[in-house]
Each structure stands twice: as structure tokens, then as C-alpha cells.
XYZ file of C-alpha atoms in Angstrom:
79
model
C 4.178 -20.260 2.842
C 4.060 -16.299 2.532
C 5.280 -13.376 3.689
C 3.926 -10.095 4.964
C 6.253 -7.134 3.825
C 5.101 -3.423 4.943
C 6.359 -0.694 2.821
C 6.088 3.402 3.709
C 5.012 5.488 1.138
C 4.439 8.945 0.948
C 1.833 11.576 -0.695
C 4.347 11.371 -3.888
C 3.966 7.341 -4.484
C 0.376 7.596 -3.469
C -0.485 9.492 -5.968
C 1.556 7.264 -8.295
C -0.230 4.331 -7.059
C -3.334 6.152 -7.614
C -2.723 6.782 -11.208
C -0.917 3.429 -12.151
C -2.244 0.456 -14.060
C -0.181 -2.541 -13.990
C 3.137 -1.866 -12.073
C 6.326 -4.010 -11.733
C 7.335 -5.199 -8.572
C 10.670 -7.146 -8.450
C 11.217 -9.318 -4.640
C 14.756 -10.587 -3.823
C 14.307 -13.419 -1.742
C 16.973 -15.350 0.671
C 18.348 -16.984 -2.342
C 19.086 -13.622 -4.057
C 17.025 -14.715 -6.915
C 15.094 -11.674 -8.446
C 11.211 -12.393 -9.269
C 9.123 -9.922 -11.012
C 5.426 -9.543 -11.351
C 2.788 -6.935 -12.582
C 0.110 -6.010 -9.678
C -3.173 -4.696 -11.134
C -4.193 -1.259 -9.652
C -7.134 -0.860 -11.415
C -9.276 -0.208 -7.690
C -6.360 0.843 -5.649
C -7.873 4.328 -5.520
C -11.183 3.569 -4.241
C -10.074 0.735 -2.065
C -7.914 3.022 -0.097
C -10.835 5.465 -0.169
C -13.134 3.142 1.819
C -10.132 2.303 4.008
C -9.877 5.911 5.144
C -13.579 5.882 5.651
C -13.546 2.906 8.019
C -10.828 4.463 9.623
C -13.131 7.710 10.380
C -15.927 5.333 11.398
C -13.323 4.088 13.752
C -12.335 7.210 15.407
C -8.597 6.399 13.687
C -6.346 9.155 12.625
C -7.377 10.577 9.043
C -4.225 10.776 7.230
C -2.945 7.425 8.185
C -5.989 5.031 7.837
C -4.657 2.082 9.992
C -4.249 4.477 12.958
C -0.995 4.248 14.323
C 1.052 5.986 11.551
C 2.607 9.983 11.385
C 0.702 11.778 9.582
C 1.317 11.783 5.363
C 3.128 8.541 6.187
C 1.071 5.145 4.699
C 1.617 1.995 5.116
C 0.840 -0.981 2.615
C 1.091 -4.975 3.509
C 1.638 -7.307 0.430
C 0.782 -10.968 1.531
């Protein structure tokens, strides 16, 4: 069982993301029950670093390392 949600941030929650710890995330499933749960960030910075840097190695747009994004848009999966 999962789920694959994809979320658009911009330069202003990157850099949040960037500089966060532990952040909050609250889901609202089918059931309308709210679950909450911390997310460590602690190598979110570098890990998107080296994601960029594959994406160069790939010949994939700069801004957006997956490729197929506008620029200064990103996109994040949580599985």
C-alpha cells in the first residue's frame, strides 16, 4: 500500500526546505482523518545538489532537475 503524491514548489519553499530540520507534514486521506509526521531534512540540501548534477550529466534542463519542468518550478514525490 502507498501512494506517490507530487508537490510544486518554488525558489521560496526551496530555500525553506533547504534550511529546515524536522518539518510537519499533515496528509488527509479518503477517510478525512488528519495524520501528522516530522520528515528529517537534515541532507535535503545536498541530495538535491547531486540530483541537479545528474541531471547536467544527463543533458536535462538545469533549473528543473527531473527535466520536464518550467524553469524555477520543482517537483518533489513523497512515497
Amino acid at each position: 500500500m502507498g501512494c506517490v503524491v507530487t508537490i510544486d514548489v518554488g525558489a521560496k519553499l526551496l530555500t525553506a526546505l533547504r534550511a529546515g530540520k524536522t518539518p510537519q507534514v499533515h496528509v488527509t486521506p479518503d477517510g478525512g482523518k488528519v495524520t501528522a509526521f516530522s520528515i528529517s531534512l537534515k541532507s535535503f540540501g545536498s541530495a538535491y545538489d547531486r540530483t541537479a548534477a545528474l541531471g547536467k550529466m544527463t543533458g536535462a534542463n538545469q533549473s528543473a532537475p527531473w527535466g520536464l519542468l518550467p524553469q524555477k518550478v520543482h517537483r518533489f514525490m513523497l512515497y
